Tab-separated table of C-alpha atoms in Angstrom:
chain	number	residue	atom	x	y	z
A	23	MET	CA	-221.073	-111.370	-60.018
A	24	ASN	CA	-223.690	-111.309	-57.177
A	25	LEU	CA	-226.020	-108.384	-55.724
A	26	ARG	CA	-223.466	-106.972	-53.115
A	27	GLN	CA	-220.572	-106.787	-55.497
A	28	VAL	CA	-222.852	-104.897	-57.933
A	29	LEU	CA	-223.859	-102.594	-55.724
A	30	THR	CA	-220.295	-102.020	-54.552
A	31	ASN	CA	-218.913	-102.005	-57.977
A	32	SER	CA	-221.232	-99.465	-58.891
A	33	LEU	CA	-221.154	-97.441	-55.066
A	34	ASN	CA	-217.875	-97.081	-56.447
A	35	VAL	CA	-218.008	-95.744	-59.848
A	36	LEU	CA	-221.084	-93.334	-58.486
A	37	MET	CA	-218.949	-92.243	-55.431
A	38	MET	CA	-215.934	-91.208	-58.152
A	39	LEU	CA	-218.770	-89.288	-60.298
A	40	PHE	CA	-220.243	-87.176	-57.307
A	41	GLY	CA	-216.508	-86.484	-55.285
A	42	VAL	CA	-215.532	-84.998	-58.769
A	43	PHE	CA	-218.615	-83.026	-58.899
A	44	MET	CA	-220.056	-82.168	-55.148
A	45	SER	CA	-215.855	-80.607	-55.333
A	46	TYR	CA	-217.279	-78.216	-58.535
A	47	LYS	CA	-220.569	-77.383	-56.293
A	48	ALA	CA	-218.200	-76.613	-53.563
A	49	TRP	CA	-215.558	-74.677	-55.487
A	50	GLY	CA	-218.858	-72.720	-56.920
A	51	LEU	CA	-219.496	-71.964	-53.519
A	52	TYR	CA	-216.974	-70.675	-52.262
A	53	THR	CA	-215.565	-68.615	-55.759
A	54	ASN	CA	-219.806	-67.838	-55.774
A	55	CYS	CA	-220.019	-68.370	-59.184
A	56	GLU	CA	-221.867	-70.447	-60.963
A	57	SER	CA	-219.741	-72.548	-62.984
A	58	PRO	CA	-215.909	-71.225	-61.861
A	59	LEU	CA	-214.326	-73.109	-64.829
A	60	VAL	CA	-214.887	-71.832	-68.418
A	61	VAL	CA	-212.662	-72.832	-71.606
A	62	VAL	CA	-212.706	-70.130	-74.500
A	63	LEU	CA	-214.151	-70.504	-77.619
A	64	SER	CA	-213.033	-67.632	-79.285
A	65	GLU	CA	-209.963	-65.588	-80.400
A	66	SER	CA	-211.530	-62.151	-79.564
A	67	MET	CA	-209.375	-61.769	-76.198
A	68	GLU	CA	-205.796	-62.782	-78.263
A	69	PRO	CA	-203.328	-62.595	-77.409
A	70	ALA	CA	-203.898	-62.300	-74.353
A	71	PHE	CA	-206.305	-65.921	-74.338
A	72	ALA	CA	-206.751	-68.244	-77.119
A	73	ARG	CA	-209.008	-71.030	-78.413
A	74	GLY	CA	-209.067	-73.649	-75.675
A	75	ASP	CA	-208.220	-71.617	-72.645
A	76	ILE	CA	-209.563	-72.728	-69.435
A	77	LEU	CA	-210.461	-69.765	-67.646
A	78	PHE	CA	-211.338	-69.669	-63.377
A	79	LEU	CA	-213.456	-67.327	-62.528
A	80	SER	CA	-215.083	-66.056	-58.944
A	81	ASN	CA	-217.360	-63.332	-57.980
A	82	PRO	CA	-215.802	-61.046	-55.457
A	83	LYS	CA	-218.160	-58.340	-53.989
A	84	LYS	CA	-216.282	-55.615	-54.694
A	85	PRO	CA	-217.807	-53.680	-58.050
A	86	ILE	CA	-216.357	-54.034	-61.315
A	87	ASP	CA	-212.879	-52.332	-62.896
A	88	ILE	CA	-212.047	-51.239	-66.119
A	89	GLY	CA	-209.394	-53.665	-67.463
A	90	GLU	CA	-210.851	-56.472	-65.381
A	91	ILE	CA	-211.494	-59.360	-67.613
A	92	CYS	CA	-215.027	-60.759	-67.148
A	93	VAL	CA	-217.404	-64.327	-68.543
A	94	PHE	CA	-221.096	-62.445	-69.205
A	95	LYS	CA	-222.984	-65.517	-70.272
A	96	ILE	CA	-226.461	-64.721	-72.653
A	97	PRO	CA	-229.728	-66.202	-70.630
A	98	GLY	CA	-230.643	-69.448	-72.966
A	99	ARG	CA	-227.064	-69.541	-74.591
A	100	ASP	CA	-224.892	-71.276	-73.475
A	101	ILE	CA	-221.853	-69.272	-74.924
A	102	PRO	CA	-219.770	-67.168	-72.625
A	103	ILE	CA	-218.198	-64.762	-73.736
A	104	VAL	CA	-215.205	-63.262	-72.490
A	105	HIS	CA	-214.037	-59.655	-73.589
A	106	ARG	CA	-212.440	-56.846	-70.875
A	107	VAL	CA	-214.150	-54.048	-69.419
A	108	ILE	CA	-213.928	-50.417	-71.214
A	109	ASP	CA	-216.067	-48.496	-69.471
A	110	ARG	CA	-218.227	-48.357	-66.433
A	111	HIS	CA	-220.256	-45.491	-64.451
A	112	ASP	CA	-221.187	-46.338	-60.688
A	113	SER	CA	-224.490	-45.526	-59.135
A	114	PRO	CA	-223.396	-44.790	-55.544
A	115	LYS	CA	-226.693	-45.148	-54.065
A	116	THR	CA	-227.444	-48.459	-55.188
A	117	GLY	CA	-224.217	-49.303	-56.201
A	118	SER	CA	-225.178	-51.036	-59.101
A	119	GLN	CA	-223.272	-50.521	-62.590
A	120	LEU	CA	-223.014	-50.382	-65.988
A	121	LEU	CA	-220.140	-51.426	-67.913
A	122	LEU	CA	-219.071	-51.823	-71.583
A	123	THR	CA	-216.670	-54.418	-72.957
A	124	LYS	CA	-215.129	-55.263	-75.940
A	125	GLY	CA	-212.291	-58.264	-76.287
A	126	ASP	CA	-209.040	-57.012	-77.110
A	127	ASN	CA	-208.538	-58.713	-81.033
A	128	ASN	CA	-212.048	-56.857	-81.688
A	129	ASN	CA	-212.291	-53.351	-83.261
A	130	VAL	CA	-215.239	-52.315	-81.657
A	131	ASP	CA	-216.935	-52.271	-78.535
A	132	ASP	CA	-219.953	-55.099	-77.669
A	133	ARG	CA	-222.540	-53.314	-78.118
A	134	GLY	CA	-223.461	-54.918	-81.364
A	135	ILE	CA	-223.309	-58.038	-79.186
A	136	TYR	CA	-225.824	-56.546	-76.507
A	137	GLN	CA	-227.863	-55.233	-78.603
A	138	GLU	CA	-227.924	-58.700	-81.352
A	139	LEU	CA	-228.187	-61.065	-78.315
A	140	TYR	CA	-230.222	-59.300	-75.661
A	141	HIS	CA	-232.793	-59.162	-78.412
A	142	ASN	CA	-232.830	-55.106	-77.610
A	143	ARG	CA	-231.775	-52.110	-79.638
A	144	GLY	CA	-231.506	-49.834	-76.973
A	145	LYS	CA	-228.877	-52.097	-74.928
A	146	MET	CA	-226.008	-50.087	-74.692
A	147	TRP	CA	-225.143	-51.548	-71.560
A	148	ILE	CA	-224.266	-54.764	-68.912
A	149	GLU	CA	-224.985	-55.233	-65.443
A	150	PRO	CA	-223.353	-57.210	-62.956
A	151	LYS	CA	-226.172	-59.761	-63.132
A	152	ASP	CA	-225.060	-60.305	-66.536
A	153	ILE	CA	-221.522	-61.187	-65.115
A	154	VAL	CA	-221.403	-64.868	-64.653
A	155	GLY	CA	-217.376	-64.359	-63.257
A	156	ARG	CA	-213.961	-61.983	-63.826
A	157	VAL	CA	-210.805	-64.204	-64.256
A	158	GLN	CA	-208.817	-64.479	-61.776
A	159	GLY	CA	-206.513	-66.997	-63.528
A	160	PHE	CA	-205.546	-69.236	-66.455
A	161	LEU	CA	-204.691	-72.706	-67.987
A	162	PRO	CA	-203.621	-72.923	-71.917
A	163	TYR	CA	-204.952	-75.268	-73.728
A	164	LEU	CA	-205.950	-77.925	-71.490
A	165	GLY	CA	-209.842	-76.570	-72.550
A	166	MET	CA	-208.937	-77.891	-75.897
A	167	PHE	CA	-210.025	-81.227	-74.852
A	168	THR	CA	-213.614	-80.662	-74.070
A	169	ILE	CA	-213.597	-78.556	-77.171
A	170	PHE	CA	-213.053	-81.679	-79.214
A	171	MET	CA	-216.292	-84.098	-76.827
A	172	THR	CA	-218.633	-80.561	-78.024
A	173	ASP	CA	-217.551	-81.419	-81.643
A	174	TYR	CA	-217.806	-84.651	-81.723
A	175	PRO	CA	-220.516	-85.974	-79.290
A	176	LEU	CA	-219.935	-89.941	-80.127
A	177	LEU	CA	-215.892	-89.060	-78.890
A	178	LYS	CA	-217.562	-87.657	-75.534
A	179	TYR	CA	-219.708	-91.062	-75.452
A	180	ALA	CA	-217.150	-93.408	-75.975
A	181	LEU	CA	-214.800	-92.632	-73.898
A	182	LEU	CA	-217.296	-91.806	-70.546
A	183	GLY	CA	-218.608	-95.429	-72.014
A	184	GLY	CA	-215.490	-97.288	-72.013
A	185	VAL	CA	-214.252	-95.482	-68.781
A	186	GLY	CA	-217.684	-96.725	-66.053
A	187	LEU	CA	-216.738	-100.204	-68.030
A	188	VAL	CA	-212.793	-100.416	-67.114
A	189	VAL	CA	-213.850	-98.726	-63.320
A	190	PHE	CA	-216.878	-101.151	-63.287
A	191	LEU	CA	-215.293	-104.434	-64.064
A	192	TYR	CA	-211.764	-104.090	-62.576
A	193	GLU	CA	-212.681	-103.436	-59.029
B	10	MET	CA	-191.238	-128.737	-56.313
B	11	THR	CA	-194.968	-128.703	-58.458
B	12	THR	CA	-198.100	-130.043	-56.649
B	13	GLU	CA	-200.984	-132.131	-59.591
B	14	THR	CA	-202.909	-129.567	-60.383
B	15	HIS	CA	-206.452	-130.034	-59.519
B	16	PRO	CA	-209.978	-128.591	-61.658
B	17	ARG	CA	-210.473	-126.264	-59.902
B	18	ALA	CA	-206.980	-125.080	-58.940
B	19	ILE	CA	-206.188	-120.748	-58.143
B	20	LYS	CA	-203.132	-120.481	-60.184
B	21	VAL	CA	-201.304	-116.832	-59.003
B	22	ASP	CA	-198.595	-113.897	-59.613
B	23	LYS	CA	-196.440	-115.277	-57.257
B	24	SER	CA	-193.999	-111.882	-57.414
B	25	SER	CA	-197.350	-110.010	-56.513
B	26	LEU	CA	-198.329	-109.680	-52.797
B	27	LEU	CA	-201.500	-108.616	-53.287
B	28	ASP	CA	-202.579	-111.236	-56.165
B	29	LEU	CA	-201.010	-113.957	-53.185
B	30	LYS	CA	-203.025	-112.369	-50.495
B	31	SER	CA	-206.007	-112.198	-52.637
B	32	ALA	CA	-205.827	-115.772	-53.298
B	33	CYS	CA	-205.400	-116.878	-50.149
B	34	ASP	CA	-208.297	-114.881	-48.835
B	35	ASP	CA	-210.405	-116.305	-51.607
B	36	ALA	CA	-209.216	-119.468	-50.459
B	37	LEU	CA	-209.536	-118.949	-47.020
B	38	LYS	CA	-213.512	-117.860	-47.383
B	39	GLU	CA	-214.752	-120.790	-49.274
B	40	TYR	CA	-213.167	-123.085	-46.576
B	41	LEU	CA	-214.915	-121.632	-43.820
B	42	GLU	CA	-218.470	-121.111	-46.012
B	43	THR	CA	-217.548	-124.853	-46.926
B	44	LYS	CA	-215.917	-126.804	-44.808
B	45	GLY	CA	-215.749	-124.845	-42.125
B	46	GLY	CA	-219.458	-124.524	-41.299
B	47	TYR	CA	-219.903	-120.983	-41.020
B	48	LYS	CA	-222.146	-118.273	-42.630
B	49	GLN	CA	-220.965	-115.296	-43.888
B	50	SER	CA	-222.004	-112.302	-42.527
B	51	HIS	CA	-222.220	-109.330	-44.116
B	52	LYS	CA	-223.158	-106.320	-41.876
B	53	HIS	CA	-219.524	-104.656	-43.318
B	54	THR	CA	-220.182	-104.131	-46.588
B	55	ASP	CA	-223.948	-103.249	-45.881
B	56	ILE	CA	-223.370	-100.580	-43.128
B	57	LYS	CA	-220.552	-99.222	-46.578
B	58	LEU	CA	-223.195	-99.479	-48.769
B	59	VAL	CA	-225.447	-97.781	-46.915
B	60	LEU	CA	-223.580	-94.982	-46.128
B	61	GLY	CA	-222.224	-94.423	-49.261
B	62	TYR	CA	-225.594	-94.227	-51.450
B	63	LEU	CA	-227.247	-91.936	-48.514
B	64	GLY	CA	-223.974	-89.703	-49.086
B	65	CYS	CA	-224.922	-90.179	-53.194
B	66	ALA	CA	-228.659	-89.726	-52.520
B	67	PHE	CA	-228.280	-86.131	-50.505
B	68	ALA	CA	-225.700	-85.673	-53.311
B	69	ALA	CA	-228.220	-86.209	-56.495
B	70	ALA	CA	-230.858	-84.104	-54.608
B	71	GLY	CA	-229.513	-81.617	-54.247
B	72	SER	CA	-228.184	-81.157	-57.550
B	73	TYR	CA	-231.402	-81.610	-58.745
B	74	TYR	CA	-232.179	-78.518	-56.296
B	75	GLY	CA	-229.182	-76.463	-57.979
B	76	TYR	CA	-230.222	-77.765	-61.410
B	77	ILE	CA	-234.247	-76.836	-60.726
B	78	HIS	CA	-233.320	-73.130	-59.106
B	79	PRO	CA	-231.180	-70.404	-59.946
B	80	PHE	CA	-227.723	-69.930	-58.251
B	81	GLU	CA	-228.131	-66.281	-57.459
B	82	LEU	CA	-231.154	-67.089	-54.525
B	83	PRO	CA	-229.489	-67.242	-51.395
B	84	ALA	CA	-231.476	-70.514	-50.832
B	85	THR	CA	-229.834	-71.869	-53.590
B	86	LYS	CA	-226.248	-71.257	-52.755
B	87	PHE	CA	-227.567	-72.542	-48.436
B	88	TRP	CA	-228.863	-75.919	-50.136
B	89	THR	CA	-225.826	-77.086	-52.617
B	90	GLY	CA	-223.646	-76.010	-49.126
B	91	VAL	CA	-226.151	-78.828	-47.542
B	92	SER	CA	-225.433	-81.514	-49.919
B	93	VAL	CA	-222.221	-80.881	-50.300
B	94	VAL	CA	-221.424	-80.901	-46.106
B	95	LEU	CA	-223.609	-84.303	-46.351
B	96	TYR	CA	-222.413	-86.005	-49.545
B	97	TYR	CA	-218.352	-85.389	-47.268
B	98	LEU	CA	-219.679	-86.510	-44.229
B	99	PHE	CA	-221.326	-89.208	-45.548
B	100	ASN	CA	-218.136	-90.397	-47.500
B	101	VAL	CA	-215.920	-90.035	-44.396
B	102	LEU	CA	-218.121	-92.085	-42.677
B	103	MET	CA	-218.072	-94.634	-44.600
B	104	MET	CA	-214.092	-94.404	-44.748
B	105	ALA	CA	-213.998	-94.246	-40.985
B	106	TYR	CA	-215.920	-96.746	-41.023
B	107	ALA	CA	-213.058	-99.273	-42.915
B	108	TYR	CA	-210.966	-98.097	-41.429
B	109	LEU	CA	-211.804	-97.730	-37.397
B	110	VAL	CA	-214.630	-101.005	-37.459
B	111	GLU	CA	-214.182	-102.877	-40.351
B	112	LYS	CA	-209.637	-102.452	-40.636
B	113	ASN	CA	-208.558	-105.784	-42.504
B	114	THR	CA	-211.085	-108.219	-41.798
B	115	ILE	CA	-212.469	-110.323	-44.696
B	116	PHE	CA	-214.834	-112.562	-43.505
B	117	THR	CA	-217.320	-112.751	-40.439
B	118	GLY	CA	-219.687	-115.178	-39.856
B	119	TYR	CA	-221.649	-117.645	-37.586
B	120	LYS	CA	-222.639	-121.308	-36.986
B	121	SER	CA	-224.760	-122.926	-34.314
B	122	THR	CA	-222.472	-125.891	-31.976
B	123	PRO	CA	-223.548	-127.688	-29.140
B	124	HIS	CA	-221.519	-125.394	-27.318
B	125	GLY	CA	-223.618	-122.442	-28.511
B	126	THR	CA	-223.422	-120.001	-31.537
B	127	GLN	CA	-219.777	-119.935	-32.472
B	128	THR	CA	-218.836	-116.558	-33.746
B	129	ILE	CA	-215.658	-116.105	-36.072
B	130	SER	CA	-213.876	-112.952	-37.254
B	131	VAL	CA	-211.079	-113.482	-39.856
B	132	GLY	CA	-208.697	-110.608	-40.592
B	133	SER	CA	-206.007	-110.760	-43.179
B	134	SER	CA	-202.949	-108.429	-43.953
B	135	VAL	CA	-199.272	-108.624	-45.923
B	136	LYS	CA	-196.466	-105.933	-44.095
B	137	SER	CA	-194.593	-104.071	-47.209
B	138	TYR	CA	-192.472	-106.991	-48.517
B	139	ASN	CA	-192.735	-109.256	-46.599
B	140	PRO	CA	-193.812	-112.949	-47.928
B	141	TYR	CA	-195.997	-113.973	-45.176
B	142	TYR	CA	-199.494	-113.657	-44.993
B	143	ASP	CA	-200.612	-112.571	-41.429
B	144	ILE	CA	-203.944	-113.665	-40.040
B	145	ASP	CA	-206.025	-111.821	-37.144
B	146	LEU	CA	-208.418	-114.596	-36.346
B	147	HIS	CA	-211.241	-113.683	-33.559
B	148	MET	CA	-213.211	-115.937	-32.362
B	149	GLY	CA	-216.439	-116.084	-29.883
B	150	ILE	CA	-218.857	-118.160	-28.618
B	151	SER	CA	-221.903	-116.996	-26.982
B	152	GLY	CA	-225.675	-118.618	-25.353
B	153	ALA	CA	-226.011	-121.276	-22.089
B	154	SER	CA	-226.362	-124.808	-23.233
B	155	SER	CA	-226.410	-127.563	-20.695
B	156	SER	CA	-224.308	-130.373	-20.155
B	157	SER	CA	-225.556	-133.930	-20.629
B	158	ALA	CA	-225.687	-135.881	-17.417
B	159	GLY	CA	-223.593	-138.066	-16.444
B	160	THR	CA	-220.495	-136.727	-20.126
B	161	SER	CA	-217.912	-134.142	-18.352
B	162	LYS	CA	-219.826	-131.638	-21.700
B	163	THR	CA	-218.476	-128.239	-21.271
B	164	THR	CA	-220.712	-125.824	-20.454
B	165	ILE	CA	-220.639	-122.332	-21.874
B	166	LYS	CA	-222.867	-119.234	-20.078
B	167	GLY	CA	-222.516	-115.479	-21.626
B	168	LYS	CA	-219.983	-115.111	-23.835
B	169	LYS	CA	-216.420	-115.878	-24.584
B	170	SER	CA	-213.893	-114.688	-26.866
B	171	THR	CA	-210.330	-115.223	-27.953
B	172	HIS	CA	-207.838	-113.663	-30.324
B	173	GLN	CA	-205.047	-115.117	-31.924
B	174	GLN	CA	-202.710	-113.863	-34.550
B	175	PHE	CA	-200.957	-116.586	-37.254
B	176	SER	CA	-198.666	-115.643	-39.343
B	177	THR	CA	-197.913	-117.848	-42.458
B	178	ALA	CA	-194.873	-117.550	-45.196
B	179	PHE	CA	-196.643	-117.483	-48.330
B	180	GLN	CA	-193.871	-120.137	-49.351
B	181	TYR	CA	-195.441	-123.084	-47.857
B	182	TRP	CA	-198.312	-122.615	-49.530
B	183	PHE	CA	-197.755	-121.425	-53.613
B	184	ASP	CA	-195.329	-123.955	-55.462
B	185	GLU	CA	-192.890	-122.436	-57.909
B	186	ASP	CA	-195.585	-122.094	-60.686
B	187	GLY	CA	-197.810	-120.266	-58.117
B	188	VAL	CA	-200.410	-122.650	-57.711
B	189	LEU	CA	-202.143	-122.839	-54.212
B	190	ALA	CA	-201.973	-126.301	-52.946
B	191	GLN	CA	-205.435	-126.343	-51.232
B	192	GLU	CA	-204.777	-129.588	-48.494
B	193	GLN	CA	-201.854	-127.951	-47.569
B	194	PHE	CA	-203.164	-124.853	-47.139
B	195	GLU	CA	-206.062	-126.083	-45.710
B	196	ALA	CA	-204.356	-128.127	-43.518
B	197	ASP	CA	-202.760	-125.234	-41.838
B	198	ILE	CA	-206.232	-123.292	-41.386
B	199	ALA	CA	-207.729	-126.382	-39.407
B	200	LYS	CA	-204.817	-125.805	-37.252
B	201	PHE	CA	-205.398	-122.172	-36.719
B	202	LEU	CA	-208.738	-122.391	-35.868
B	203	ALA	CA	-208.141	-125.751	-33.358
B	204	ASN	CA	-205.580	-123.597	-32.446
B	205	THR	CA	-208.326	-120.291	-31.535
B	206	GLU	CA	-211.273	-122.541	-30.732
B	207	ALA	CA	-209.359	-125.037	-27.579
B	208	THR	CA	-208.749	-121.810	-26.118
B	209	HIS	CA	-212.132	-121.152	-25.283
B	210	ILE	CA	-212.396	-124.240	-23.371
B	211	GLU	CA	-210.345	-124.045	-20.298
């Protein structure tokens, strides 16, 4: 295989990867949301959402309302938390809000989580800036694939390696 | 009818038009480079590679920028948008080049002849469910040459190009085992080339 063929085959693989990745970025820009696709990891929102569901997020400009399901992510921790907004206080002057969330399947609201995760005993509310996005739709079960990949990293590398090799050699 | 298989015989699945075309493409390219005496020009491939890698470079740069800067900043969103647009732009340019300029070309090349520099561009295609190999032969000759005193040698000044199309049924080149009959194929190609060349020289 000469250099041109290697370059051409590599380019095909790269363009497939970047094609997907750029579409994801474009979707993020359209929804104004850094990660418009998340996977539900806990059972705290059952029966609405189960572990392994894929959620579609967006960040519209309008204020968050009670009943909306939000995803908030603690800075530094990868785990997004998907819970429902049950209380809000709006500041009409600044437009900012104070929000209280609770998982449908939990017995208590999230204040315990806020204080533990934000390392702040007085933290009683979260704000829109803590919110990654608001749920607009979902796809059941398909996220289990991602969960397997995270739980068994070997599977991830094996799959990626296998796919890359097949595409490269059969072009 | 089977032909005797010589050591480098090409054998394909004769029920696949794609395989038949690929085999003919490869044999044609090899013929042009060896017996035809042409040097292959990689202009089309190189241009597509440049366009493709440029697009990937912009995508990579934009991704890196988005990774180190927080998403909420307007600058991040702007540059992410720029890199997405640039990536797709180069992607489209690459596809446009393949569709509009390269089309069905499988070989472009040139060789020096006493008449000047001869260029060749061969395109091949197969229509759906039609077992015919369609060749688009573009030949050109450029450069001035002089005729030697006393002999009636052809003089070409400037540039001339001709275009011929040939359609051959695969059945003339492949036997029932799917083996390509090298001599028959090359003889027919030589005929096509001579036919097209002859139209240069009036």
